[in-house]
Amino acid sequence: MKLEIRGVNFSYDSRPVLEDVTMSVDEGNVVSLVGPNGSGKTTLLKCINKILKPKKGVVLVEEKDVREMKLKELAKLLGYVPQISVSSFPSTVFDTVLLGRRPYINWSVSPKDREIASQTLALMGIEDLALRHLNELSGGERQKVIIARALAQEPQVILLDEPTSNLDIKHQLEVLGIIRSVVKKKRIAALIAIHDLNLASRFSDKIILLHKGKIYDAGEPAKVLTQENIRIVYGVEVEINNSGTPYIIPLTPVN
Amino acid sequence: MQSLPCSKLYSKITARKALFIFLCLVTLVILVPVSASFGSVHLEVNDVFHAIIARIFPFSGVKSSELASVIVWRLRLRWVTMAMVTGAGLAICGAVMQGALRNPLVSPFTVGVSSGATLGASLAIILGISFVGSGRYFIVANAFVFSMITSLLIIGFGRLRGTTPEAFILVGIALTYTFSAITSFLQYCAEEGDLMAVAHWIFGSVMRASWEDIILVSAIMLVCLPFLMKYCWDLNAMAFGGDEVAVSLGVNPARVRTASMILVALITASITSFTGIIGFVGLVAPHIARLVIGGDHRFLLPCSSVIGAIMVVTANVIGRSIMPPAVLPVGIVMSSIGGPFFLYLLLKKRRRYWE
């Protein structure tokens, strides 16, 4: 088990956001976290990588309790792609990806660090952008850079928060395709918070459906993405086209 | 392992950055004897050079005239050295602050040193109150103590509000205004002579510090700098990725931010107590460095420091040469020349410089 979460509770002040969340992600699996706005997807990701501290419960990465790990140790196991990337200062693509090596670097950049950064760029197909500045890139290219940075950490688990929300359809397919192939090839694990149910359905081994901070349902896409589940959790009437993976066509919101 | 092209390219660019810093350093080394040759008594660069060598290596056989030796060692070299220390220190602190607070508009004085130091100096000059009873450190010690009080208050309150860049900047504004109000009140009640003295102190000068003072300030800097350099990668993570990404890269942003701001406060307060308020360099030197070599703090810190030193040394020599024997304060000279120059750099650069 790459990632295991047991009984995690979290609240902002007194408003509970996560209640008794228990789940796991196996080696070589892509798991999608879906659920409406405010259902706790982002909060759950942040509880895993210690940006937030759960009020209760345990998070284990590679069987190790994250509370007992130093941030630097954890950073070697866990990569993170945030929903919004902030940057006030100019940075080149290569420097940005090299930052992913920060957990391994004390002061100077070793040839190995440079190699890994270059290989990750090649993997994402953005080698030719290496010396460009981040603020000159399109949203899709920039997202690939941020994912490359997380992969340069050589993580066992990669957490992605809405990696496709600002991308055109080609970049959406490319980005999720690369993530899936890396997860399969390197036998790591990915946990992706995502809004697009059809992308989730197509690229995930397992889907976890969050509803008001609790896990409403979990399992294979065809099991979780049902008309009834979506009506109750999202309040939307849908039609589902079940040819291989379920394909969801939203119809009308229900009250 | 076969080296990929962009890995090689990176090495090349790194070498180019190091070369630029080295060239700036050479410029600074040349600038020292040249700037010491300017002034109301003109000396040849050669005379200055001989005077420096004769004193440092007494047995080298190099002879220097008594006059040149006195002018160089008692006055000009002291000023130039203080200018270097001031420029280098404030520029590094500016680069650290901009990175730690992820904001291109902050300067070393964002930790509140300028308002604290001004209040301390005003108290000493106008009311004759100081933490040190008397002597030449009467004003200096008070300026230092009040700078540190202001800084620690800002850092403390900022930590209460979540240790975010916004918290520090806003708390800093609140406290700066409060302290400035007290200073203004003191000035409002002050006699004309004292008011002049305060105004003079505020203008900022690298010419007040003695050799002992310079050694003291340098010693404080030399103790603090290795710690700041140690934070370079952490600052990179915070400046380029933001706090959450920094955490995911193994950095504790709250700790790095607090520690680096305390170090910045120490360096800035120790410089400012001896010089008064010298603005501009701490804000702009890091930007000039960033325009040329980019934002990687491992290179940005050294590069900013050398550029800062060049700026203040140049401003000092120009201030001494425009209408001798009067000396224009270094801050006025630097801002009046540096402002337009910086504007030119900003407009010339095609690429958008930050978002």
CSV table of C-alpha atoms in Angstrom, one decimal, chain B:
chain,number,residue,atom,x,y,z
B,1,MET,CA,24.7,8.3,-17.9
B,2,GLN,CA,24.4,10.1,-21.2
B,3,SER,CA,24.2,13.8,-20.6
B,4,LEU,CA,21.1,15.3,-22.1
B,5,PRO,CA,21.4,18.6,-24.0
B,6,CYS,CA,19.4,20.7,-21.5
B,7,SER,CA,21.5,19.5,-18.6
B,8,LYS,CA,24.6,20.7,-20.4
B,9,LEU,CA,22.9,24.0,-21.3
B,10,TYR,CA,22.1,24.5,-17.6
B,11,SER,CA,25.8,24.1,-16.7
B,12,LYS,CA,26.7,26.6,-19.3
B,13,ILE,CA,24.2,29.1,-18.0
B,14,THR,CA,25.3,28.6,-14.4
B,15,ALA,CA,28.9,29.3,-15.5
B,16,ARG,CA,27.7,32.5,-17.2
B,17,LYS,CA,26.0,33.6,-14.1
B,18,ALA,CA,29.2,33.0,-12.1
B,19,LEU,CA,31.2,35.0,-14.7
B,20,PHE,CA,28.9,37.9,-14.5
B,21,ILE,CA,29.2,38.0,-10.7
B,22,PHE,CA,33.0,37.8,-11.1
B,23,LEU,CA,33.0,40.7,-13.5
B,24,CYS,CA,31.0,42.8,-11.1
B,25,LEU,CA,33.5,42.0,-8.4
B,26,VAL,CA,36.4,43.1,-10.6
B,27,THR,CA,34.5,46.3,-11.3
B,28,LEU,CA,34.1,46.9,-7.6
B,29,VAL,CA,37.8,46.2,-6.9
B,30,ILE,CA,38.8,48.7,-9.6
B,31,LEU,CA,36.2,51.2,-8.3
B,32,VAL,CA,37.8,51.3,-4.8
B,33,PRO,CA,41.1,53.1,-5.6
B,34,VAL,CA,39.5,55.1,-8.4
B,35,SER,CA,36.8,56.5,-6.1
B,36,ALA,CA,39.3,57.2,-3.4
B,37,SER,CA,41.2,59.4,-5.8
B,38,PHE,CA,38.3,61.8,-6.2
B,39,GLY,CA,37.6,64.6,-3.7
B,40,SER,CA,38.5,68.1,-2.8
B,41,VAL,CA,42.2,67.2,-2.9
B,42,HIS,CA,42.8,65.3,-6.1
B,43,LEU,CA,45.0,62.2,-5.9
B,44,GLU,CA,46.2,60.1,-8.8
B,45,VAL,CA,44.9,56.5,-8.7
B,46,ASN,CA,48.5,55.5,-8.4
B,47,ASP,CA,49.0,57.5,-5.2
B,48,VAL,CA,45.9,55.9,-3.7
B,49,PHE,CA,47.2,52.5,-4.8
B,50,HIS,CA,50.6,53.1,-3.2
B,51,ALA,CA,49.1,54.4,0.0
B,52,ILE,CA,46.9,51.3,0.3
B,53,ILE,CA,49.8,48.9,-0.4
B,54,ALA,CA,52.3,50.7,1.8
B,55,ARG,CA,50.0,50.4,4.8
B,56,ILE,CA,48.8,46.8,4.3
B,57,PHE,CA,52.3,45.5,3.3
B,58,PRO,CA,54.7,47.8,5.3
B,59,PHE,CA,57.8,45.8,4.1
B,60,SER,CA,56.9,45.7,0.5
B,61,GLY,CA,59.1,48.7,-0.2
B,62,VAL,CA,56.3,50.7,-1.7
B,63,LYS,CA,56.5,54.4,-0.5
B,64,SER,CA,53.6,56.7,-0.1
B,65,SER,CA,53.4,60.4,0.7
B,66,GLU,CA,52.2,61.4,4.2
B,67,LEU,CA,49.4,63.5,2.8
B,68,ALA,CA,48.1,60.7,0.5
B,69,SER,CA,48.3,58.2,3.3
B,70,VAL,CA,46.3,60.4,5.7
B,71,ILE,CA,43.6,61.3,3.1
B,72,VAL,CA,43.2,57.7,1.9
B,73,TRP,CA,43.3,55.9,5.3
B,74,ARG,CA,41.7,58.4,7.6
B,75,LEU,CA,39.0,59.6,5.2
B,76,ARG,CA,38.3,58.2,1.7
B,77,LEU,CA,39.1,54.6,2.1
B,78,ARG,CA,37.0,54.6,5.3
B,79,TRP,CA,34.1,56.1,3.4
B,80,VAL,CA,34.4,53.8,0.5
B,81,THR,CA,34.7,50.7,2.8
B,82,MET,CA,31.5,51.8,4.7
B,83,ALA,CA,29.8,52.4,1.3
B,84,MET,CA,30.7,48.8,0.2
B,85,VAL,CA,29.5,47.3,3.5
B,86,THR,CA,26.3,49.3,3.5
B,87,GLY,CA,25.5,48.6,-0.2
B,88,ALA,CA,26.3,44.9,0.0
B,89,GLY,CA,24.4,44.4,3.3
B,90,LEU,CA,21.3,46.3,2.3
B,91,ALA,CA,21.2,44.7,-1.1
B,92,ILE,CA,21.4,41.1,0.3
B,93,CYS,CA,18.8,41.9,2.9
B,94,GLY,CA,16.5,43.3,0.1
B,95,ALA,CA,16.9,40.2,-2.0
B,96,VAL,CA,16.2,38.0,1.0
B,97,MET,CA,13.1,40.0,2.0
B,98,GLN,CA,11.7,40.0,-1.5
B,99,GLY,CA,12.1,36.3,-1.8
B,100,ALA,CA,10.9,35.5,1.8
B,101,LEU,CA,7.8,37.7,1.4
B,102,ARG,CA,7.3,36.7,-2.3
B,103,ASN,CA,6.9,40.4,-3.1
B,104,PRO,CA,9.0,42.5,-5.5
B,105,LEU,CA,8.1,45.7,-3.7
B,106,VAL,CA,9.5,45.1,-0.2
B,107,SER,CA,12.9,46.2,0.9
B,108,PRO,CA,15.1,45.6,4.0
B,109,PHE,CA,13.2,48.4,5.7
B,110,THR,CA,9.9,46.4,5.4
B,111,VAL,CA,11.0,44.9,8.7
B,112,GLY,CA,10.5,48.3,10.3
B,113,VAL,CA,14.1,49.3,10.7
B,114,SER,CA,13.8,52.8,9.2
B,115,SER,CA,10.9,54.0,11.4
B,116,GLY,CA,12.5,52.3,14.5
B,117,ALA,CA,15.9,53.8,13.8
B,118,THR,CA,14.5,57.3,13.1
B,119,LEU,CA,12.5,57.2,16.4
B,120,GLY,CA,15.6,56.0,18.3
B,121,ALA,CA,17.7,58.7,16.8
B,122,SER,CA,15.0,61.4,17.3
B,123,LEU,CA,14.6,60.4,21.0
B,124,ALA,CA,18.4,60.7,21.5
B,125,ILE,CA,18.8,64.0,19.6
B,126,ILE,CA,15.6,65.8,20.7
B,127,LEU,CA,15.0,64.5,24.2
B,128,GLY,CA,18.5,63.4,25.0
B,129,ILE,CA,17.2,59.9,26.0
B,130,SER,CA,19.3,57.0,25.0
B,131,PHE,CA,19.9,53.4,26.1
B,132,VAL,CA,23.6,54.3,26.3
B,133,GLY,CA,24.3,57.1,28.7
B,134,SER,CA,26.8,59.1,26.7
B,135,GLY,CA,29.7,59.0,24.3
B,136,ARG,CA,29.7,58.6,20.6
B,137,TYR,CA,27.3,55.7,20.6
B,138,PHE,CA,24.6,57.9,22.2
B,139,ILE,CA,22.5,58.1,19.0
B,140,VAL,CA,23.8,54.9,17.3
B,141,ALA,CA,22.9,52.6,20.2
B,142,ASN,CA,19.4,54.1,20.5
B,143,ALA,CA,18.7,53.8,16.8
B,144,PHE,CA,19.8,50.2,16.9
B,145,VAL,CA,17.8,49.3,20.0
B,146,PHE,CA,14.6,50.9,18.6
B,147,SER,CA,15.1,49.3,15.2
B,148,MET,CA,15.3,45.9,16.8
B,149,ILE,CA,12.3,46.6,19.0
B,150,THR,CA,10.2,47.6,15.9
B,151,SER,CA,11.4,44.6,13.9
B,152,LEU,CA,10.7,42.1,16.6
B,153,LEU,CA,7.3,43.6,17.2
B,154,ILE,CA,6.5,43.2,13.4
B,155,ILE,CA,7.9,39.7,13.3
B,156,GLY,CA,6.0,38.8,16.5
B,157,PHE,CA,2.6,40.2,15.4
B,158,GLY,CA,3.1,38.7,11.9
B,159,ARG,CA,3.6,35.3,13.5
B,160,LEU,CA,0.3,35.7,15.4
B,161,ARG,CA,-1.5,36.3,12.1
B,162,GLY,CA,-0.3,33.2,10.3
B,163,THR,CA,3.3,34.1,9.3
B,164,THR,CA,2.2,34.9,5.8
B,165,PRO,CA,3.8,37.6,3.6
B,166,GLU,CA,0.6,39.6,3.7
B,167,ALA,CA,0.6,39.5,7.6
B,168,PHE,CA,4.2,40.8,7.8
B,169,ILE,CA,3.7,43.5,5.2
B,170,LEU,CA,0.4,44.8,6.8
B,171,VAL,CA,1.6,44.6,10.4
B,172,GLY,CA,4.8,46.4,9.2
B,173,ILE,CA,2.7,49.2,7.7
B,174,ALA,CA,0.6,49.6,10.9
B,175,LEU,CA,3.7,49.7,13.1
B,176,THR,CA,5.7,51.9,10.8
B,177,TYR,CA,2.9,54.5,10.8
B,178,THR,CA,2.5,54.3,14.6
B,179,PHE,CA,6.2,54.8,15.2
B,180,SER,CA,6.5,57.6,12.6
B,181,ALA,CA,3.7,59.4,14.3
B,182,ILE,CA,5.6,59.4,17.6
B,183,THR,CA,8.7,60.6,15.7
B,184,SER,CA,6.7,63.4,13.9
B,185,PHE,CA,5.3,64.5,17.3
B,186,LEU,CA,8.8,64.7,18.7
B,187,GLN,CA,9.9,66.7,15.7
B,188,TYR,CA,6.9,69.0,16.0
B,189,CYS,CA,7.9,69.8,19.5
B,190,ALA,CA,11.6,70.1,18.8
B,191,GLU,CA,13.8,73.1,18.5
B,192,GLU,CA,15.2,74.1,15.2
B,193,GLY,CA,18.7,73.0,15.8
B,194,ASP,CA,17.6,69.5,16.9
B,195,LEU,CA,15.3,69.3,14.0
B,196,MET,CA,18.2,70.0,11.6
B,197,ALA,CA,20.2,67.3,13.4
B,198,VAL,CA,17.5,64.8,13.0
B,199,ALA,CA,17.0,65.7,9.3
B,200,HIS,CA,20.7,65.3,8.8
B,201,TRP,CA,20.7,62.0,10.5
B,202,ILE,CA,17.8,60.7,8.4
B,203,PHE,CA,19.5,61.8,5.1
B,204,GLY,CA,21.9,59.0,5.5
B,205,SER,CA,25.7,59.1,5.1
B,206,VAL,CA,28.5,56.5,4.9
B,207,MET,CA,31.0,59.1,6.2
B,208,ARG,CA,30.1,59.0,9.9
B,209,ALA,CA,31.3,55.5,10.7
B,210,SER,CA,34.8,55.0,12.1
B,211,TRP,CA,37.0,52.0,11.2
B,212,GLU,CA,36.0,50.4,14.5
B,213,ASP,CA,32.3,50.9,13.6
B,214,ILE,CA,32.9,49.4,10.1
B,215,ILE,CA,34.6,46.3,11.7
B,216,LEU,CA,31.6,45.9,14.1
B,217,VAL,CA,29.0,46.1,11.3
B,218,SER,CA,31.1,43.8,9.1
B,219,ALA,CA,31.4,41.3,11.9
B,220,ILE,CA,27.6,41.2,12.4
B,221,MET,CA,27.2,40.7,8.7
B,222,LEU,CA,29.7,38.0,8.5
B,223,VAL,CA,28.0,36.1,11.3
B,224,CYS,CA,24.5,36.5,9.7
B,225,LEU,CA,25.4,35.9,6.0
B,226,PRO,CA,26.1,32.1,6.2
B,227,PHE,CA,22.7,31.5,7.7
B,228,LEU,CA,21.0,33.5,5.0
B,229,MET,CA,23.0,31.7,2.3
B,230,LYS,CA,21.9,28.4,3.9
B,231,TYR,CA,18.3,29.4,3.2
B,232,CYS,CA,18.8,30.0,-0.6
B,233,TRP,CA,17.1,26.8,-1.7
B,234,ASP,CA,14.2,27.4,0.7
B,235,LEU,CA,13.8,30.9,-0.5
B,236,ASN,CA,13.7,29.6,-4.1
B,237,ALA,CA,11.0,27.2,-3.1
B,238,MET,CA,9.0,29.9,-1.4
B,239,ALA,CA,9.5,32.6,-4.0
B,240,PHE,CA,8.8,30.4,-7.0
B,241,GLY,CA,6.3,28.0,-5.7
B,242,GLY,CA,4.5,29.7,-2.8
B,243,ASP,CA,4.2,28.4,0.8
B,244,GLU,CA,2.2,25.2,0.0
B,245,VAL,CA,4.6,24.1,-2.7
B,246,ALA,CA,7.5,24.9,-0.4
B,247,VAL,CA,6.0,22.6,2.3
B,248,SER,CA,5.6,19.8,-0.3
B,249,LEU,CA,9.3,20.3,-1.2
B,250,GLY,CA,10.3,19.8,2.4
B,251,VAL,CA,10.6,23.5,3.5
B,252,ASN,CA,9.0,25.0,6.6
B,253,PRO,CA,8.1,28.5,5.2
B,254,ALA,CA,7.1,30.0,8.6
B,255,ARG,CA,10.4,29.1,10.1
B,256,VAL,CA,12.5,30.2,7.2
B,257,ARG,CA,10.6,33.5,6.9
B,258,THR,CA,10.9,34.3,10.6
B,259,ALA,CA,14.5,33.4,10.9
B,260,SER,CA,15.5,35.2,7.7
B,261,MET,CA,13.6,38.3,8.8
B,262,ILE,CA,15.4,38.4,12.2
B,263,LEU,CA,18.7,38.1,10.4
B,264,VAL,CA,17.7,40.9,8.0
B,265,ALA,CA,16.6,43.1,10.9
B,266,LEU,CA,20.0,42.6,12.6
B,267,ILE,CA,22.1,43.4,9.6
B,268,THR,CA,19.9,46.3,8.5
B,269,ALA,CA,19.6,47.8,12.0
B,270,SER,CA,23.4,47.6,12.5
B,271,ILE,CA,24.1,49.4,9.2
B,272,THR,CA,21.3,51.9,9.6
B,273,SER,CA,22.3,52.9,13.1
B,274,PHE,CA,25.7,54.1,11.8
B,275,THR,CA,24.5,55.5,8.4
B,276,GLY,CA,20.9,56.8,8.9
B,277,ILE,CA,18.3,55.9,6.3
B,278,ILE,CA,19.8,54.9,3.0
B,279,GLY,CA,16.9,53.7,0.8
B,280,PHE,CA,16.7,52.6,-2.8
B,281,VAL,CA,19.7,50.3,-2.9
B,282,GLY,CA,18.0,47.6,-0.8
B,283,LEU,CA,15.0,47.7,-3.1
B,284,VAL,CA,16.6,48.1,-6.5
B,285,ALA,CA,20.0,46.2,-6.4
B,286,PRO,CA,18.2,42.9,-6.2
B,287,HIS,CA,16.0,43.8,-9.1
B,288,ILE,CA,19.0,44.8,-11.3
B,289,ALA,CA,20.7,41.5,-10.3
B,290,ARG,CA,17.5,39.5,-11.1
B,291,LEU,CA,17.1,41.2,-14.5
B,292,VAL,CA,20.6,40.0,-15.5
B,293,ILE,CA,21.1,36.6,-13.8
B,294,GLY,CA,17.6,35.5,-12.9
B,295,GLY,CA,16.0,34.7,-9.6
B,296,ASP,CA,17.9,31.7,-8.2
B,297,HIS,CA,18.9,33.0,-4.7
B,298,ARG,CA,22.2,31.1,-4.7
B,299,PHE,CA,23.4,33.5,-7.3
B,300,LEU,CA,21.0,36.4,-6.6
B,301,LEU,CA,22.3,37.0,-3.1
B,302,PRO,CA,26.0,37.4,-4.0
B,303,CYS,CA,25.2,39.3,-7.2
B,304,SER,CA,22.9,41.7,-5.4
B,305,SER,CA,25.5,42.4,-2.8
B,306,VAL,CA,28.2,43.3,-5.3
B,307,ILE,CA,25.8,45.5,-7.3
B,308,GLY,CA,24.6,47.1,-4.1
B,309,ALA,CA,28.2,47.9,-3.1
B,310,ILE,CA,29.0,49.3,-6.5
B,311,MET,CA,25.8,51.5,-6.3
B,312,VAL,CA,26.7,53.0,-2.9
B,313,VAL,CA,30.4,53.5,-3.6
B,314,THR,CA,29.5,55.3,-6.9
B,315,ALA,CA,26.9,57.4,-5.2
B,316,ASN,CA,29.4,58.4,-2.5
B,317,VAL,CA,32.1,59.4,-4.9
B,318,ILE,CA,29.6,61.4,-7.1
B,319,GLY,CA,28.3,63.1,-3.9
B,320,ARG,CA,31.8,64.1,-3.0
B,321,SER,CA,32.7,65.4,-6.4
B,322,ILE,CA,29.7,67.4,-7.6
B,323,MET,CA,30.3,70.5,-5.5
B,324,PRO,CA,33.3,70.1,-3.2
B,325,PRO,CA,33.9,70.6,-0.4
B,326,ALA,CA,30.2,70.2,0.2
B,327,VAL,CA,29.1,66.5,0.2
B,328,LEU,CA,25.7,65.5,-1.2
B,329,PRO,CA,24.1,62.7,0.9
B,330,VAL,CA,24.5,59.3,-0.7
B,331,GLY,CA,20.8,58.6,-0.7
B,332,ILE,CA,19.9,61.7,-2.7
B,333,VAL,CA,22.6,60.9,-5.3
B,334,MET,CA,21.7,57.3,-5.6
B,335,SER,CA,18.0,57.8,-6.0
B,336,SER,CA,18.3,60.6,-8.4
B,337,ILE,CA,20.6,58.7,-10.8
B,338,GLY,CA,19.5,55.2,-10.0
B,339,GLY,CA,15.8,55.9,-10.3
B,340,PRO,CA,15.8,56.8,-14.0
B,341,PHE,CA,18.5,54.1,-14.7
B,342,PHE,CA,16.2,51.5,-13.2
B,343,LEU,CA,13.3,52.8,-15.2
B,344,TYR,CA,15.4,52.5,-18.3
B,345,LEU,CA,16.2,48.9,-17.5
B,346,LEU,CA,12.6,48.0,-16.8
B,347,LEU,CA,11.4,49.5,-20.1
B,348,LYS,CA,14.2,48.1,-22.1
B,349,LYS,CA,13.5,44.5,-21.0
B,350,ARG,CA,11.0,43.1,-23.5
B,351,ARG,CA,10.0,40.2,-21.5
B,352,ARG,CA,7.5,40.8,-18.7
B,353,TYR,CA,9.6,40.7,-15.6
B,354,TRP,CA,7.1,39.4,-13.1
B,355,GLU,CA,3.5,38.5,-12.9
